[in-house]
CSV table of C-alpha atoms and ligand atoms in Angstrom, one decimal:
chain,number,residue,atom,x,y,z
A,198,MET,CA,-1.2,14.4,-30.3
A,199,SER,CA,-3.7,11.5,-31.4
A,200,ARG,CA,-4.8,8.7,-28.9
A,201,VAL,CA,-5.1,5.2,-30.3
A,202,PHE,CA,-7.4,2.5,-29.5
A,203,ASN,CA,-5.8,0.3,-26.8
A,204,PHE,CA,-7.2,-3.0,-26.5
A,205,SER,CA,-4.8,-3.8,-23.4
A,206,ALA,CA,-6.2,-6.3,-20.8
A,207,GLY,CA,-4.7,-4.3,-18.2
A,208,PRO,CA,-3.5,-1.6,-17.3
A,209,ALA,CA,-6.1,-0.7,-19.7
A,210,MET,CA,-7.6,2.5,-21.5
A,211,LEU,CA,-8.9,5.2,-19.2
A,212,PRO,CA,-11.6,7.6,-20.4
A,213,GLU,CA,-10.3,10.4,-22.4
A,214,GLU,CA,-12.2,13.0,-20.4
A,215,VAL,CA,-11.0,11.6,-17.2
A,216,MET,CA,-7.5,11.8,-18.3
A,217,ARG,CA,-7.8,15.6,-19.5
A,218,GLN,CA,-9.4,16.5,-16.1
A,219,ALA,CA,-6.5,14.8,-14.1
A,220,GLN,CA,-4.2,16.8,-16.4
A,221,ALA,CA,-5.8,19.9,-16.0
A,222,GLU,CA,-5.8,19.6,-12.2
A,223,PHE,CA,-2.4,18.0,-11.9
A,224,LEU,CA,-0.4,20.8,-10.6
A,225,ASP,CA,-3.1,22.6,-8.8
A,226,TRP,CA,-6.0,20.6,-7.4
A,227,HIS,CA,-9.2,22.8,-6.8
A,228,GLY,CA,-7.2,25.9,-6.4
A,229,THR,CA,-5.0,24.5,-3.4
A,230,GLY,CA,-1.8,25.1,-5.3
A,231,MET,CA,-0.9,21.4,-4.6
A,232,SER,CA,-1.4,18.2,-6.6
A,233,ILE,CA,-3.6,15.8,-5.0
A,234,MET,CA,-0.8,13.4,-5.0
A,235,GLU,CA,1.3,15.7,-2.9
A,236,VAL,CA,-1.1,16.1,0.1
A,237,SER,CA,-1.4,14.2,3.3
A,238,HIS,CA,-3.8,11.2,3.0
A,239,ARG,CA,-5.4,12.4,6.3
A,240,GLY,CA,-5.7,15.8,5.2
A,241,ARG,CA,-8.9,17.7,4.4
A,242,GLU,CA,-8.4,17.5,0.5
A,243,PHE,CA,-7.7,14.0,0.2
A,244,MET,CA,-10.4,12.9,2.8
A,245,GLN,CA,-12.9,14.7,0.4
A,246,VAL,CA,-11.6,12.8,-2.6
A,247,ALA,CA,-11.8,9.4,-0.6
A,248,GLU,CA,-15.1,9.9,0.7
A,249,GLU,CA,-16.8,10.9,-2.5
A,250,ALA,CA,-15.2,8.1,-4.3
A,251,GLU,CA,-16.8,5.7,-1.8
A,252,ALA,CA,-20.3,7.5,-2.0
A,253,ASP,CA,-20.1,7.2,-5.9
A,254,LEU,CA,-19.1,3.9,-5.9
A,255,ARG,CA,-21.8,2.9,-3.4
A,256,GLU,CA,-24.3,4.8,-5.6
A,257,LEU,CA,-23.2,3.2,-8.8
A,258,MET,CA,-23.4,-0.3,-7.6
A,259,ASN,CA,-26.1,0.2,-5.3
A,260,ILE,CA,-24.1,-1.2,-2.3
A,261,PRO,CA,-26.2,-1.9,0.7
A,262,ASP,CA,-25.2,-0.2,4.0
A,263,ASN,CA,-24.3,-3.5,5.7
A,264,TYR,CA,-21.3,-3.6,3.3
A,265,ARG,CA,-17.9,-2.1,3.9
A,266,VAL,CA,-16.1,-0.7,1.0
A,267,MET,CA,-12.2,-0.6,1.0
A,268,PHE,CA,-9.5,0.8,-1.4
A,269,LEU,CA,-6.6,-1.4,-0.7
A,270,HIS,CA,-2.9,-2.1,-1.8
A,271,GLY,CA,-1.9,-5.3,-3.4
A,272,GLY,CA,-4.2,-5.7,-6.4
A,273,ALA,CA,-6.6,-8.5,-6.7
A,274,THR,CA,-3.8,-11.0,-6.1
A,275,MET,CA,-3.3,-10.0,-2.4
A,276,GLN,CA,-6.8,-10.8,-1.9
A,277,PHE,CA,-6.3,-14.3,-3.1
A,278,SER,CA,-4.5,-14.5,0.2
A,279,ALA,CA,-6.5,-12.3,2.4
A,280,ILE,CA,-9.7,-14.2,1.7
A,281,PRO,CA,-8.5,-17.6,3.2
A,282,LEU,CA,-6.8,-15.8,5.9
A,283,ASN,CA,-10.0,-13.7,6.9
A,284,LEU,CA,-12.6,-16.7,6.6
A,285,THR,CA,-10.9,-19.7,7.6
A,286,ARG,CA,-8.7,-21.8,10.2
A,287,PRO,CA,-6.3,-24.3,9.1
A,288,GLY,CA,-8.0,-27.5,7.8
A,289,ASP,CA,-11.2,-25.8,6.9
A,290,VAL,CA,-12.9,-26.5,3.5
A,291,VAL,CA,-13.3,-23.9,0.8
A,292,ASP,CA,-15.2,-24.1,-2.4
A,293,TYR,CA,-13.6,-22.8,-5.7
A,294,PHE,CA,-14.9,-22.9,-9.3
A,295,ASN,CA,-12.1,-23.3,-11.8
A,296,THR,CA,-13.0,-21.6,-15.1
A,297,GLY,CA,-9.6,-20.5,-16.1
A,298,ALA,CA,-6.2,-18.9,-15.3
A,299,TRP,CA,-7.4,-16.2,-12.8
A,300,SER,CA,-9.6,-18.9,-11.0
A,301,LYS,CA,-6.5,-21.2,-10.7
A,302,LYS,CA,-4.2,-18.6,-9.3
A,303,ALA,CA,-7.0,-17.8,-6.6
A,304,LEU,CA,-7.4,-21.4,-5.7
A,305,ASN,CA,-3.7,-22.2,-5.8
A,306,GLU,CA,-3.3,-19.4,-3.3
A,307,ALA,CA,-6.0,-20.7,-1.0
A,308,LYS,CA,-4.5,-24.2,-1.1
A,309,ARG,CA,-1.7,-22.8,1.1
A,310,TYR,CA,-4.3,-22.0,4.0
A,311,ALA,CA,-7.1,-24.3,3.6
A,312,ARG,CA,-8.6,-27.5,1.9
A,313,VAL,CA,-9.7,-26.5,-1.6
A,314,ASN,CA,-12.7,-28.3,-3.1
A,315,ILE,CA,-13.2,-27.8,-6.8
A,316,VAL,CA,-16.7,-27.2,-7.6
A,317,ALA,CA,-16.8,-27.5,-11.2
A,318,GLU,CA,-14.0,-27.1,-13.9
A,319,HIS,CA,-14.1,-25.9,-17.6
A,320,ALA,CA,-12.3,-23.3,-19.6
A,321,THR,CA,-14.6,-22.7,-22.6
A,322,GLU,CA,-18.1,-23.0,-21.0
A,323,ILE,CA,-19.5,-22.3,-17.6
A,324,PRO,CA,-20.4,-25.8,-16.2
A,325,GLU,CA,-24.1,-26.8,-15.9
A,326,PRO,CA,-25.3,-26.2,-12.1
A,327,ALA,CA,-26.5,-29.8,-12.0
A,328,THR,CA,-22.8,-30.8,-12.1
A,329,TRP,CA,-21.5,-28.7,-9.4
A,330,GLN,CA,-20.0,-30.4,-6.4
A,331,LEU,CA,-20.6,-27.9,-3.6
A,332,SER,CA,-19.3,-29.1,-0.3
A,333,ASP,CA,-21.5,-29.1,2.8
A,334,GLU,CA,-18.7,-27.7,5.1
A,335,ALA,CA,-17.2,-25.0,2.9
A,336,LYS,CA,-16.5,-21.6,4.5
A,337,TYR,CA,-17.1,-19.7,1.5
A,338,VAL,CA,-17.6,-20.3,-2.4
A,339,HIS,CA,-15.3,-18.5,-4.8
A,340,TYR,CA,-15.5,-17.8,-8.4
A,341,THR,CA,-14.3,-15.5,-11.2
A,342,PRO,CA,-17.3,-14.1,-12.9
A,343,ASN,CA,-15.3,-12.9,-15.9
A,344,GLU,CA,-12.0,-14.7,-16.9
A,345,THR,CA,-10.0,-11.9,-18.5
A,346,ILE,CA,-7.6,-14.6,-20.4
A,347,GLY,CA,-10.2,-17.1,-21.5
A,348,GLY,CA,-12.8,-14.7,-22.2
A,349,LEU,CA,-15.5,-17.0,-20.4
A,350,GLN,CA,-18.1,-15.2,-18.3
A,351,PHE,CA,-20.8,-16.1,-15.9
A,352,HIS,CA,-24.0,-14.4,-17.1
A,353,PHE,CA,-25.8,-15.3,-13.9
A,354,ILE,CA,-25.0,-15.3,-10.3
A,355,PRO,CA,-24.3,-18.9,-9.0
A,356,ASP,CA,-26.9,-20.1,-6.3
A,357,VAL,CA,-24.7,-21.3,-3.6
A,358,GLY,CA,-27.4,-21.4,-0.7
A,359,ASP,CA,-26.4,-19.6,2.5
A,360,LYS,CA,-22.6,-19.9,1.9
A,361,PRO,CA,-20.8,-16.5,1.5
A,362,LEU,CA,-20.3,-16.0,-2.3
A,363,ILE,CA,-17.0,-14.4,-3.2
A,364,ALA,CA,-16.4,-12.9,-6.7
A,365,ASP,CA,-13.1,-11.9,-8.2
A,366,MET,CA,-14.6,-9.0,-10.4
A,367,SER,CA,-11.3,-7.6,-11.7
A,368,SER,CA,-12.2,-7.6,-15.2
A,369,CYS,CA,-16.1,-7.0,-15.0
A,370,ILE,CA,-16.6,-4.5,-12.1
A,371,LEU,CA,-18.8,-1.7,-13.1
A,372,SER,CA,-19.5,-3.2,-16.7
A,373,GLU,CA,-23.1,-3.9,-15.8
A,374,PRO,CA,-25.6,-3.7,-12.7
A,375,VAL,CA,-25.0,-6.4,-10.2
A,376,ASP,CA,-27.0,-7.2,-7.1
A,377,VAL,CA,-24.3,-6.8,-4.4
A,378,SER,CA,-26.6,-8.3,-1.6
A,379,LYS,CA,-26.0,-11.9,-3.2
A,380,PHE,CA,-22.5,-11.7,-2.4
A,381,GLY,CA,-20.3,-12.1,0.8
A,382,MET,CA,-17.5,-10.3,-0.6
A,383,ILE,CA,-16.6,-8.8,-4.1
A,384,TYR,CA,-13.1,-7.7,-5.0
A,385,ALA,CA,-11.2,-6.3,-8.1
A,386,GLY,CA,-7.9,-5.0,-9.2
A,387,ALA,CA,-8.6,-1.4,-10.4
A,388,GLN,CA,-6.5,-1.4,-13.7
A,389,LYS,CA,-9.2,-3.0,-15.8
A,390,ASN,CA,-12.2,-1.1,-15.3
A,391,VAL,CA,-11.7,1.4,-12.7
A,392,GLY,CA,-8.4,3.4,-12.9
A,393,PRO,CA,-4.7,2.9,-12.9
A,394,SER,CA,-3.0,0.0,-11.2
A,395,GLY,CA,-2.0,0.2,-7.5
A,396,ILE,CA,-5.2,-0.3,-5.8
A,397,ALA,CA,-8.0,-2.9,-5.3
A,398,ILE,CA,-11.7,-2.5,-4.6
A,399,VAL,CA,-12.8,-4.7,-1.7
A,400,ILE,CA,-16.4,-4.9,-0.8
A,401,VAL,CA,-17.1,-7.2,2.3
A,402,ARG,CA,-20.5,-7.8,4.0
A,403,GLU,CA,-20.0,-6.8,7.8
A,404,ASP,CA,-20.7,-10.1,9.4
A,405,LEU,CA,-17.6,-11.5,7.4
A,406,ILE,CA,-15.3,-9.1,8.9
A,407,GLY,CA,-13.4,-9.8,12.3
A,408,ASN,CA,-12.7,-13.3,12.0
A,409,ALA,CA,-9.1,-13.2,10.6
A,410,ARG,CA,-6.7,-15.6,11.8
A,411,GLU,CA,-4.3,-14.6,14.6
A,412,ASP,CA,-1.1,-14.8,12.1
A,413,CYS,CA,-3.0,-12.9,9.3
A,414,PRO,CA,-0.9,-9.9,8.3
A,415,ARG,CA,-2.2,-6.7,9.7
A,416,LEU,CA,-2.8,-5.1,6.3
A,417,LEU,CA,-4.7,-8.1,5.0
A,418,ASP,CA,-7.0,-8.1,8.0
A,419,TRP,CA,-10.4,-6.6,6.5
A,420,GLN,CA,-11.3,-5.6,10.2
A,421,VAL,CA,-8.2,-3.4,10.6
A,422,GLN,CA,-8.6,-1.9,7.1
A,423,ALA,CA,-12.3,-1.4,7.7
A,424,GLU,CA,-11.9,0.3,10.9
A,425,ALA,CA,-9.0,2.5,9.6
A,426,GLY,CA,-11.0,3.7,6.5
A,427,SER,CA,-8.3,1.7,4.3
A,428,MET,CA,-5.7,3.9,5.9
A,429,ASP,CA,-4.0,1.7,8.4
A,430,ASN,CA,-0.9,2.8,6.3
A,431,THR,CA,-0.6,5.3,3.5
A,432,PRO,CA,-3.1,4.2,0.8
A,433,ALA,CA,-2.6,4.6,-2.9
A,434,THR,CA,-3.8,8.0,-3.1
A,435,TYR,CA,-3.4,8.8,-6.8
A,436,PRO,CA,-4.9,5.7,-8.0
A,437,TRP,CA,-7.8,6.2,-5.5
A,438,TYR,CA,-8.3,9.8,-6.8
A,439,MET,CA,-8.3,8.5,-10.5
A,440,ALA,CA,-10.8,5.9,-9.6
A,441,GLY,CA,-13.0,8.6,-8.1
A,442,LEU,CA,-12.9,10.6,-11.5
A,443,VAL,CA,-13.9,7.5,-13.3
A,444,PHE,CA,-16.7,6.8,-11.0
A,445,LYS,CA,-17.9,10.4,-11.7
A,446,TRP,CA,-17.6,9.9,-15.4
A,447,LEU,CA,-19.6,6.6,-15.2
A,448,LYS,CA,-22.4,8.7,-13.3
A,449,LYS,CA,-22.2,11.0,-16.3
A,450,GLN,CA,-22.8,8.1,-18.8
A,451,GLY,CA,-25.9,7.3,-17.0
A,452,GLY,CA,-24.7,4.6,-14.5
A,453,LEU,CA,-24.2,0.9,-15.0
A,454,GLU,CA,-27.4,0.2,-16.8
A,455,LYS,CA,-26.5,2.6,-19.6
A,456,ILE,CA,-22.9,1.5,-19.8
A,457,ALA,CA,-24.0,-2.2,-20.0
A,458,LEU,CA,-26.1,-1.5,-22.9
A,459,VAL,CA,-23.2,-0.1,-24.8
A,460,ASN,CA,-20.7,-2.9,-23.4
A,461,ARG,CA,-23.3,-5.5,-24.8
A,462,ARG,CA,-23.7,-3.8,-28.1
A,463,LYS,CA,-19.8,-3.4,-28.6
A,464,ALA,CA,-19.5,-7.1,-27.7
A,465,LYS,CA,-22.2,-8.4,-30.1
A,466,LYS,CA,-20.8,-6.6,-32.9
A,467,LEU,CA,-17.5,-8.1,-32.5
A,468,TYR,CA,-18.8,-11.7,-31.8
A,469,ASP,CA,-21.2,-11.4,-34.7
A,470,PHE,CA,-18.2,-10.5,-37.1
A,471,ILE,CA,-16.1,-13.3,-35.9
A,472,ASP,CA,-18.9,-15.8,-36.0
A,473,GLY,CA,-19.7,-14.7,-39.6
A,474,SER,CA,-16.2,-15.3,-40.8
A,475,ASP,CA,-14.2,-18.5,-41.4
A,476,PHE,CA,-11.1,-16.6,-41.0
A,477,TYR,CA,-11.4,-15.7,-37.2
A,478,HIS,CA,-12.5,-17.9,-34.6
A,479,ASN,CA,-13.5,-17.8,-30.8
A,480,PRO,CA,-13.7,-20.9,-28.7
A,481,VAL,CA,-16.1,-20.0,-25.9
A,482,ARG,CA,-19.6,-21.3,-25.8
A,483,PRO,CA,-21.6,-18.5,-27.2
A,484,GLN,CA,-23.9,-17.9,-24.2
A,485,ASP,CA,-21.0,-17.8,-22.0
A,486,ARG,CA,-18.8,-15.3,-23.9
A,487,SER,CA,-17.4,-12.3,-22.1
A,488,ILE,CA,-18.7,-8.9,-22.8
A,489,MET,CA,-15.2,-7.5,-21.7
A,490,ASN,CA,-12.4,-9.7,-23.1
A,491,VAL,CA,-12.8,-11.3,-26.7
A,492,PRO,CA,-10.1,-13.6,-27.5
A,493,PHE,CA,-9.9,-15.0,-31.1
A,494,THR,CA,-7.6,-16.7,-33.3
A,495,LEU,CA,-6.7,-16.7,-37.0
A,496,ALA,CA,-7.4,-19.9,-39.2
A,497,ASN,CA,-3.8,-19.7,-40.2
A,498,PRO,CA,-1.6,-18.9,-37.0
A,499,GLU,CA,1.2,-18.1,-39.5
A,500,LEU,CA,-0.4,-14.9,-40.2
A,501,ASP,CA,-0.5,-13.9,-36.4
A,502,LYS,CA,2.7,-11.8,-36.6
A,503,THR,CA,1.5,-10.0,-39.7
A,504,PHE,CA,-2.0,-9.3,-38.1
A,505,LEU,CA,-0.2,-7.9,-35.0
A,506,ALA,CA,2.2,-5.7,-36.9
A,507,GLU,CA,-0.4,-4.3,-39.2
A,508,SER,CA,-3.0,-3.8,-36.7
A,509,ASP,CA,-0.5,-2.0,-34.5
A,510,ALA,CA,0.5,0.3,-37.5
A,511,ALA,CA,-3.2,1.2,-37.8
A,512,GLY,CA,-3.5,2.4,-34.2
A,513,LEU,CA,-5.1,-0.8,-32.9
A,514,LYS,CA,-2.7,-1.7,-29.9
A,515,TYR,CA,-2.1,-4.5,-27.6
A,516,LEU,CA,-4.2,-7.1,-29.5
A,517,LYS,CA,-1.8,-9.9,-28.8
A,518,GLY,CA,-3.5,-12.7,-27.0
A,519,HIS,CA,-2.2,-14.1,-23.5
A,520,ARG,CA,0.7,-16.4,-23.8
A,521,LEU,CA,-1.5,-19.2,-22.4
A,522,VAL,CA,-4.1,-19.2,-25.2
A,523,GLY,CA,-2.2,-17.5,-28.0
A,524,GLY,CA,-4.0,-15.8,-30.9
A,525,MET,CA,-5.6,-12.5,-30.2
A,526,ARG,CA,-7.5,-10.7,-27.6
A,527,ALA,CA,-9.5,-7.5,-27.6
A,528,SER,CA,-10.3,-6.3,-24.2
A,529,ILE,CA,-13.1,-3.8,-24.6
A,530,TYR,CA,-13.6,-2.3,-21.0
A,531,ASN,CA,-16.0,0.8,-20.3
A,532,ALA,CA,-13.3,3.2,-21.6
A,533,MET,CA,-13.1,1.6,-25.2
A,534,PRO,CA,-15.2,3.8,-27.2
A,535,GLU,CA,-17.6,2.1,-29.7
A,536,GLU,CA,-15.7,3.7,-32.6
A,537,GLY,CA,-12.6,1.5,-31.4
A,538,VAL,CA,-14.6,-1.6,-31.8
A,539,ASP,CA,-15.9,-0.4,-35.2
A,540,ALA,CA,-12.2,0.4,-36.2
A,541,LEU,CA,-11.1,-3.1,-35.2
A,542,ILE,CA,-14.0,-4.9,-37.1
A,543,ASP,CA,-13.1,-2.8,-40.2
A,544,PHE,CA,-9.5,-3.7,-39.9
A,545,MET,CA,-10.3,-7.4,-39.3
A,546,ALA,CA,-12.5,-7.4,-42.4
A,547,ASP,CA,-9.9,-5.7,-44.6
A,548,PHE,CA,-7.2,-8.0,-43.3
A,549,GLU,CA,-9.2,-11.2,-44.1
A,550,ARG,CA,-9.8,-9.7,-47.6
A,551,ARG,CA,-6.2,-9.4,-48.3
A,552,TYR,CA,-4.9,-12.6,-46.7
A,553,GLY,CA,-7.9,-15.0,-46.4
B,787,PLP,C1,-5.9,-8.9,-13.7
B,787,PLP,C2,-6.6,-9.9,-12.9
B,787,PLP,C3,-6.2,-10.3,-11.6
B,787,PLP,C4,-4.9,-9.8,-11.1
B,787,PLP,O1,-5.1,-8.4,-10.6
B,787,PLP,P1,-3.8,-7.6,-9.9
B,787,PLP,O2,-4.5,-6.5,-9.5
B,787,PLP,O3,-2.7,-7.6,-11.0
B,787,PLP,O4,-3.5,-8.5,-8.8
B,787,PLP,C5,-7.0,-11.1,-10.9
B,787,PLP,N1,-8.1,-11.5,-11.4
B,787,PLP,C6,-8.7,-11.3,-12.6
B,787,PLP,C7,-10.0,-11.8,-12.9
B,787,PLP,C8,-8.0,-10.3,-13.3
B,787,PLP,O5,-8.3,-10.0,-14.6
């Protein structure tokens, strides 16, 4: 069996080492004679897995003690609703940056519950702070540090004064160190950089917990879930376990500072190659480009189908861009080996020689 390089935006590649470990202990977890997915979430075995995962994540991200960490159902999208339901009353104002497709989904959901003020809007560059329209009454400020579809990334943390800053880190969590203390709340669907789908990581500063609306669904109430250790109902035990294995793998790689160096090197190679060619193009302002998701177009879109067919045959999978932007997209999360990026660049250079 040979593994391919899978550039899918999510669910995405997982580290081979992690997959092999999961395979090795699939039927018999640590000599128990049971799979970890077959045991009670309240039993000794799974509690150990759950606690270690949280401790490892806290260590990796250096999460301060006054933040609660939760592993919840519903992906990032469920938090689009949970955020206004936990932090506002009807009629309250909330601030949202709109830098692309995921920002827009988050703010459209918030509109069902609160009055949304758009702080700034742009899809291919991060708007200059001097142009931001933050509102005085906003209950929080929400942004999407990395736009998975557009490939646009904030490479700094927005300064929003003393307002709680909320970040959808679905496609950039654990890709580089981040100062958690600057945030009110951080959330991320797991299936990009953390593990399989089915779980979201939710990190909330304690003072923001306990203010949910009366009619907030029980499972979306952060206080309920924090008090229940994310087990108010049965959690997604297997994705939680897999996330825990990925955290241990990341620690073995040297943590977030080390993985960030690799990630920046991988991204720079690919962008340098794209910029050095007239055949490929990336539309994002260079200083705002994502280190995780690299969209690119071909000068001649009639070649798109050929590019996708040939790259697929060469073992470079899922390079098709999102339907909203077209063209191609290479997602190069933590688990994408540097050789995968090298193989992609070699293929792109060869394709350009043959068709350019
Ligand atoms: C993938 C993604 C989402 C949606 O995640 P789900 O877990 O499927 O709800 C939200 N925001 C961003 C930035 C994403 O990349």
